Amino acid sequence: MSKDIHIKKGLDIKLKGEAQKVTEKAITSDVYTLKPEDFHSIIPKLSVKIGAILKAGEAVFYNKANEEMKFPSPVSGEVVDIIRGEKRKILAIKIKADLEQQFVDFGVKDAKAMEAEEIKSHLLASGCWPFIKQRPYDVIANTANTPKAIFVSAYASAPLAADYDYVLAGKEKELQAAITALSKLTTGEVHVSVGKNANSPLAGLNNINLHKVSGPHPSGNVGTQIAKIDPINKGETVWTINPQDLVIIGELLLTGKFNAERTIALAGSSVETPKYYKTKIGATITSLVDKKLKGNNNRIISGNVLTGKAKNIKENLGYYDNLITVIPEGNDYELFGWSLPVFNKISTSRALTFSWLFPNKKFDLNTNTNGEHRAFVVTGAYEEVFPLDIYPMQILKSCLYQDLDEMEQLGMYEVAPEDFALTEFVCVSKQPHQEIIRKGLDLMLKEIG
């Protein structure tokens, strides 16, 4: 049954520099980079050598644990570099793009006429499988499992997030093809969540169970929606997928091409004119931000300010990201750190700041954490911003002392690191919550898997 979801607990972080609804073509990136670290828990095995000539969609590496799971080149071109780290670990594969793009032809498919196994094989062979994530463990979906449901959040509540209603406009055909295919891979429903007042291209599709979401961040997080719609119990699996990746899958089915196009929002108070850009997966940060930033002391983040990764200008867009946020680098030392009452900080605690006097003010946040690491301080702030029916402090502690039974009982099967981004943001102890949860999930995957 579809239901409206209203989230009460959470925190909207209103930042300056929202992307205007204007889309331009980004400068074509000279080199595109694939980083195996973007695919958590995958051990990559190379399918190519330096000098190899590839078409877009051709496999660059595959998953050692499941050789059918391929990771494709976003462009046609030449493999110009393979960067390795300690013990010859593959860190990055760089592909110099052709001026004229060539695509592997995977064949036009009619999802309605296909069986589940056929769809699975097609998504694996074409390199689209890595777009499908699973919970528990927040990793690429295990092809051996059948999920009890599939979840798509088409509502982004994170700070300065790309507006899905805008970037998906006109993509109904691709979205429907992808949803039709995915609906055959689950015994249950494909749950799609949109903003309560949204005008989403997903809202009118067949084979979905539509939910309308409202409330502060993290209402748009897929984990929040899973918890409200169909929580995960021990032994169950659900799959999740980002709406823009549905478009890539839909296009694959309709045209036979793996088209790694992304519309990203370039946003943040350090961007001269924040707007949207069409680019491709793995594009260089330079191709997206060059000559578009204010000043030269900025933090560039692939993703949002809560969960994204800091990148330098020579690095590349994260595989799953559709947002680059640029904010001032916070190098100024602040007296008294986090206990100083200030007007331009965001806080859930009225004792620490006066920002609650201006509920609609947009903030120009920099990267200062205002304080050093210390042991967990019990303040009750986590619970205010954490809408899941889980004790955040207890689950973080159980991860730190690696008590698998306790982690399981407290709800680790349901969570992903991003679910703890806000508790990390309001944490006066400055503990790296997302990292703690990631390590806890990795331990469970290894021990229980």
PDB file of N, CA and C in Angstrom, residues 36-91:
ATOM      1  N   PRO A  36      38.132   1.730  -8.349  1.00  0.00           N
ATOM      2  CA  PRO A  36      37.483   0.600  -7.679  1.00  0.00           C
ATOM      3  C   PRO A  36      36.996   0.925  -6.270  1.00  0.00           C
ATOM      4  N   GLU A  37      37.616   1.922  -5.614  1.00  0.00           N
ATOM      5  CA  GLU A  37      37.179   2.260  -4.237  1.00  0.00           C
ATOM      6  C   GLU A  37      35.745   2.794  -4.203  1.00  0.00           C
ATOM      7  N   ASP A  38      35.222   3.248  -5.344  1.00  0.00           N
ATOM      8  CA  ASP A  38      33.826   3.703  -5.394  1.00  0.00           C
ATOM      9  C   ASP A  38      32.843   2.539  -5.235  1.00  0.00           C
ATOM     10  N   PHE A  39      33.349   1.308  -5.424  1.00  0.00           N
ATOM     11  CA  PHE A  39      32.491   0.119  -5.350  1.00  0.00           C
ATOM     12  C   PHE A  39      32.895  -0.678  -4.124  1.00  0.00           C
ATOM     13  N   HIS A  40      32.250  -0.376  -3.024  1.00  0.00           N
ATOM     14  CA  HIS A  40      32.708  -0.912  -1.755  1.00  0.00           C
ATOM     15  C   HIS A  40      32.684  -2.434  -1.729  1.00  0.00           C
ATOM     16  N   SER A  41      33.747  -3.016  -1.186  1.00  0.00           N
ATOM     17  CA  SER A  41      33.904  -4.455  -0.949  1.00  0.00           C
ATOM     18  C   SER A  41      34.149  -5.283  -2.222  1.00  0.00           C
ATOM     19  N   ILE A  42      34.383  -4.617  -3.354  1.00  0.00           N
ATOM     20  CA  ILE A  42      34.699  -5.334  -4.603  1.00  0.00           C
ATOM     21  C   ILE A  42      36.221  -5.462  -4.746  1.00  0.00           C
ATOM     22  N   ILE A  43      36.696  -6.660  -5.068  1.00  0.00           N
ATOM     23  CA  ILE A  43      38.112  -6.817  -5.433  1.00  0.00           C
ATOM     24  C   ILE A  43      38.164  -6.874  -6.954  1.00  0.00           C
ATOM     25  N   PRO A  44      38.782  -5.831  -7.590  1.00  0.00           N
ATOM     26  CA  PRO A  44      38.741  -5.755  -9.055  1.00  0.00           C
ATOM     27  C   PRO A  44      39.793  -6.632  -9.725  1.00  0.00           C
ATOM     28  N   LYS A  45      39.431  -7.218 -10.857  1.00  0.00           N
ATOM     29  CA  LYS A  45      40.391  -7.906 -11.730  1.00  0.00           C
ATOM     30  C   LYS A  45      40.312  -7.222 -13.089  1.00  0.00           C
ATOM     31  N   LEU A  46      41.455  -6.799 -13.615  1.00  0.00           N
ATOM     32  CA  LEU A  46      41.464  -6.027 -14.856  1.00  0.00           C
ATOM     33  C   LEU A  46      41.085  -6.868 -16.066  1.00  0.00           C
ATOM     34  N   SER A  47      40.332  -6.259 -16.975  1.00  0.00           N
ATOM     35  CA  SER A  47      40.026  -6.886 -18.264  1.00  0.00           C
ATOM     36  C   SER A  47      40.860  -6.242 -19.373  1.00  0.00           C
ATOM     37  N   VAL A  48      41.616  -5.177 -19.044  1.00  0.00           N
ATOM     38  CA  VAL A  48      42.342  -4.401 -20.064  1.00  0.00           C
ATOM     39  C   VAL A  48      43.774  -4.123 -19.618  1.00  0.00           C
ATOM     40  N   LYS A  49      44.605  -3.770 -20.596  1.00  0.00           N
ATOM     41  CA  LYS A  49      45.985  -3.329 -20.320  1.00  0.00           C
ATOM     42  C   LYS A  49      46.131  -1.891 -20.808  1.00  0.00           C
ATOM     43  N   ILE A  50      47.218  -1.236 -20.409  1.00  0.00           N
ATOM     44  CA  ILE A  50      47.495   0.111 -20.926  1.00  0.00           C
ATOM     45  C   ILE A  50      47.637   0.004 -22.448  1.00  0.00           C
ATOM     46  N   GLY A  51      47.015   0.963 -23.144  1.00  0.00           N
ATOM     47  CA  GLY A  51      47.065   0.936 -24.612  1.00  0.00           C
ATOM     48  C   GLY A  51      45.830   0.309 -25.241  1.00  0.00           C
ATOM     49  N   ALA A  52      45.011  -0.348 -24.419  1.00  0.00           N
ATOM     50  CA  ALA A  52      43.797  -0.989 -24.957  1.00  0.00           C
ATOM     51  C   ALA A  52      42.839   0.070 -25.502  1.00  0.00           C
ATOM     52  N   ILE A  53      42.209  -0.247 -26.627  1.00  0.00           N
ATOM     53  CA  ILE A  53      41.214   0.643 -27.231  1.00  0.00           C
ATOM     54  C   ILE A  53      39.830   0.096 -26.869  1.00  0.00           C
ATOM     55  N   LEU A  54      39.010   0.960 -26.251  1.00  0.00           N
ATOM     56  CA  LEU A  54      37.702   0.516 -25.742  1.00  0.00           C
ATOM     57  C   LEU A  54      36.559   1.267 -26.404  1.00  0.00           C
ATOM     58  N   LYS A  55      35.413   0.617 -26.427  1.00  0.00           N
ATOM     59  CA  LYS A  55      34.164   1.319 -26.746  1.00  0.00           C
ATOM     60  C   LYS A  55      33.461   1.630 -25.432  1.00  0.00           C
ATOM     61  N   ALA A  56      32.575   2.619 -25.444  1.00  0.00           N
ATOM     62  CA  ALA A  56      31.780   2.927 -24.241  1.00  0.00           C
ATOM     63  C   ALA A  56      30.920   1.708 -23.913  1.00  0.00           C
ATOM     64  N   GLY A  57      30.996   1.261 -22.658  1.00  0.00           N
ATOM     65  CA  GLY A  57      30.233   0.083 -22.243  1.00  0.00           C
ATOM     66  C   GLY A  57      31.074  -1.182 -22.165  1.00  0.00           C
ATOM     67  N   GLU A  58      32.296  -1.120 -22.700  1.00  0.00           N
ATOM     68  CA  GLU A  58      33.171  -2.304 -22.650  1.00  0.00           C
ATOM     69  C   GLU A  58      33.763  -2.441 -21.245  1.00  0.00           C
ATOM     70  N   ALA A  59      33.903  -3.682 -20.788  1.00  0.00           N
ATOM     71  CA  ALA A  59      34.361  -3.910 -19.405  1.00  0.00           C
ATOM     72  C   ALA A  59      35.817  -3.474 -19.228  1.00  0.00           C
ATOM     73  N   VAL A  60      36.070  -2.741 -18.147  1.00  0.00           N
ATOM     74  CA  VAL A  60      37.426  -2.322 -17.782  1.00  0.00           C
ATOM     75  C   VAL A  60      37.982  -3.281 -16.719  1.00  0.00           C
ATOM     76  N   PHE A  61      37.123  -3.635 -15.769  1.00  0.00           N
ATOM     77  CA  PHE A  61      37.474  -4.672 -14.791  1.00  0.00           C
ATOM     78  C   PHE A  61      36.209  -5.406 -14.377  1.00  0.00           C
ATOM     79  N   TYR A  62      36.407  -6.506 -13.657  1.00  0.00           N
ATOM     80  CA  TYR A  62      35.252  -7.271 -13.179  1.00  0.00           C
ATOM     81  C   TYR A  62      35.474  -7.624 -11.716  1.00  0.00           C
ATOM     82  N   ASN A  63      34.452  -8.147 -11.084  1.00  0.00           N
ATOM     83  CA  ASN A  63      34.488  -8.477  -9.662  1.00  0.00           C
ATOM     84  C   ASN A  63      35.107  -9.866  -9.485  1.00  0.00           C
ATOM     85  N   LYS A  64      36.201  -9.922  -8.735  1.00  0.00           N
ATOM     86  CA  LYS A  64      36.904 -11.199  -8.551  1.00  0.00           C
ATOM     87  C   LYS A  64      35.970 -12.280  -7.981  1.00  0.00           C
ATOM     88  N   ALA A  65      35.049 -11.877  -7.103  1.00  0.00           N
ATOM     89  CA  ALA A  65      34.151 -12.847  -6.451  1.00  0.00           C
ATOM     90  C   ALA A  65      32.988 -13.274  -7.356  1.00  0.00           C
ATOM     91  N   ASN A  66      32.733 -12.495  -8.422  1.00  0.00           N
ATOM     92  CA  ASN A  66      31.656 -12.841  -9.352  1.00  0.00           C
ATOM     93  C   ASN A  66      32.040 -12.277 -10.722  1.00  0.00           C
ATOM     94  N   GLU A  67      32.650 -13.118 -11.536  1.00  0.00           N
ATOM     95  CA  GLU A  67      33.246 -12.636 -12.789  1.00  0.00           C
ATOM     96  C   GLU A  67      32.225 -12.079 -13.777  1.00  0.00           C
ATOM     97  N   GLU A  68      30.955 -12.415 -13.580  1.00  0.00           N
ATOM     98  CA  GLU A  68      29.926 -11.874 -14.483  1.00  0.00           C
ATOM     99  C   GLU A  68      29.665 -10.387 -14.226  1.00  0.00           C
ATOM    100  N   MET A  69      30.059  -9.911 -13.018  1.00  0.00           N
ATOM    101  CA  MET A  69      29.792  -8.508 -12.655  1.00  0.00           C
ATOM    102  C   MET A  69      30.877  -7.611 -13.238  1.00  0.00           C
ATOM    103  N   LYS A  70      30.491  -6.871 -14.279  1.00  0.00           N
ATOM    104  CA  LYS A  70      31.474  -6.075 -15.018  1.00  0.00           C
ATOM    105  C   LYS A  70      31.323  -4.584 -14.723  1.00  0.00           C
ATOM    106  N   PHE A  71      32.449  -3.883 -14.846  1.00  0.00           N
ATOM    107  CA  PHE A  71      32.486  -2.439 -14.599  1.00  0.00           C
ATOM    108  C   PHE A  71      32.963  -1.772 -15.893  1.00  0.00           C
ATOM    109  N   PRO A  72      32.072  -1.018 -16.559  1.00  0.00           N
ATOM    110  CA  PRO A  72      32.332  -0.589 -17.934  1.00  0.00           C
ATOM    111  C   PRO A  72      33.019   0.762 -18.047  1.00  0.00           C
ATOM    112  N   SER A  73      33.612   0.972 -19.210  1.00  0.00           N
ATOM    113  CA  SER A  73      34.169   2.281 -19.527  1.00  0.00           C
ATOM    114  C   SER A  73      33.033   3.252 -19.823  1.00  0.00           C
ATOM    115  N   PRO A  74      33.072   4.457 -19.233  1.00  0.00           N
ATOM    116  CA  PRO A  74      32.002   5.429 -19.513  1.00  0.00           C
ATOM    117  C   PRO A  74      32.118   6.043 -20.914  1.00  0.00           C
ATOM    118  N   VAL A  75      33.302   5.864 -21.535  1.00  0.00           N
ATOM    119  CA  VAL A  75      33.549   6.488 -22.849  1.00  0.00           C
ATOM    120  C   VAL A  75      34.303   5.510 -23.741  1.00  0.00           C
ATOM    121  N   SER A  76      34.337   5.836 -25.033  1.00  0.00           N
ATOM    122  CA  SER A  76      35.249   5.087 -25.903  1.00  0.00           C
ATOM    123  C   SER A  76      36.566   5.850 -25.943  1.00  0.00           C
ATOM    124  N   GLY A  77      37.655   5.080 -26.021  1.00  0.00           N
ATOM    125  CA  GLY A  77      38.966   5.724 -26.018  1.00  0.00           C
ATOM    126  C   GLY A  77      40.057   4.739 -25.669  1.00  0.00           C
ATOM    127  N   GLU A  78      41.190   5.274 -25.232  1.00  0.00           N
ATOM    128  CA  GLU A  78      42.365   4.442 -24.958  1.00  0.00           C
ATOM    129  C   GLU A  78      42.684   4.433 -23.463  1.00  0.00           C
ATOM    130  N   VAL A  79      43.004   3.243 -22.945  1.00  0.00           N
ATOM    131  CA  VAL A  79      43.447   3.143 -21.550  1.00  0.00           C
ATOM    132  C   VAL A  79      44.855   3.722 -21.483  1.00  0.00           C
ATOM    133  N   VAL A  80      45.026   4.866 -20.819  1.00  0.00           N
ATOM    134  CA  VAL A  80      46.334   5.544 -20.815  1.00  0.00           C
ATOM    135  C   VAL A  80      47.116   5.339 -19.519  1.00  0.00           C
ATOM    136  N   ASP A  81      46.416   4.926 -18.453  1.00  0.00           N
ATOM    137  CA  ASP A  81      47.145   4.721 -17.196  1.00  0.00           C
ATOM    138  C   ASP A  81      46.371   3.792 -16.278  1.00  0.00           C
ATOM    139  N   ILE A  82      47.122   2.944 -15.584  1.00  0.00           N
ATOM    140  CA  ILE A  82      46.549   2.113 -14.521  1.00  0.00           C
ATOM    141  C   ILE A  82      47.392   2.393 -13.281  1.00  0.00           C
ATOM    142  N   ILE A  83      46.773   3.021 -12.288  1.00  0.00           N
ATOM    143  CA  ILE A  83      47.524   3.443 -11.094  1.00  0.00           C
ATOM    144  C   ILE A  83      47.348   2.395 -10.006  1.00  0.00           C
ATOM    145  N   ARG A  84      48.483   1.977  -9.458  1.00  0.00           N
ATOM    146  CA  ARG A  84      48.442   0.942  -8.417  1.00  0.00           C
ATOM    147  C   ARG A  84      49.023   1.475  -7.122  1.00  0.00           C
ATOM    148  N   GLY A  85      48.567   0.891  -6.008  1.00  0.00           N
ATOM    149  CA  GLY A  85      49.075   1.273  -4.692  1.00  0.00           C
ATOM    150  C   GLY A  85      49.877   0.129  -4.089  1.00  0.00           C
ATOM    151  N   GLU A  86      49.827   0.040  -2.771  1.00  0.00           N
ATOM    152  CA  GLU A  86      50.545  -1.026  -2.069  1.00  0.00           C
ATOM    153  C   GLU A  86      50.036  -2.390  -2.510  1.00  0.00           C
ATOM    154  N   LYS A  87      50.940  -3.363  -2.542  1.00  0.00           N
ATOM    155  CA  LYS A  87      50.616  -4.746  -2.949  1.00  0.00           C
ATOM    156  C   LYS A  87      49.911  -4.769  -4.304  1.00  0.00           C
ATOM    157  N   ARG A  88      50.285  -3.826  -5.165  1.00  0.00           N
ATOM    158  CA  ARG A  88      49.748  -3.732  -6.536  1.00  0.00           C
ATOM    159  C   ARG A  88      48.230  -3.569  -6.596  1.00  0.00           C
ATOM    160  N   LYS A  89      47.681  -3.038  -5.513  1.00  0.00           N
ATOM    161  CA  LYS A  89      46.233  -2.775  -5.467  1.00  0.00           C
ATOM    162  C   LYS A  89      45.872  -1.759  -6.540  1.00  0.00           C
ATOM    163  N   ILE A  90      44.803  -2.041  -7.301  1.00  0.00           N
ATOM    164  CA  ILE A  90      44.391  -1.124  -8.381  1.00  0.00           C
ATOM    165  C   ILE A  90      43.655   0.067  -7.766  1.00  0.00           C
ATOM    166  N   LEU A  91      44.201   1.259  -7.981  1.00  0.00           N
ATOM    167  CA  LEU A  91      43.587   2.471  -7.421  1.00  0.00           C
ATOM    168  C   LEU A  91      42.747   3.217  -8.455  1.00  0.00           C
TER     169      LEU A  91
END
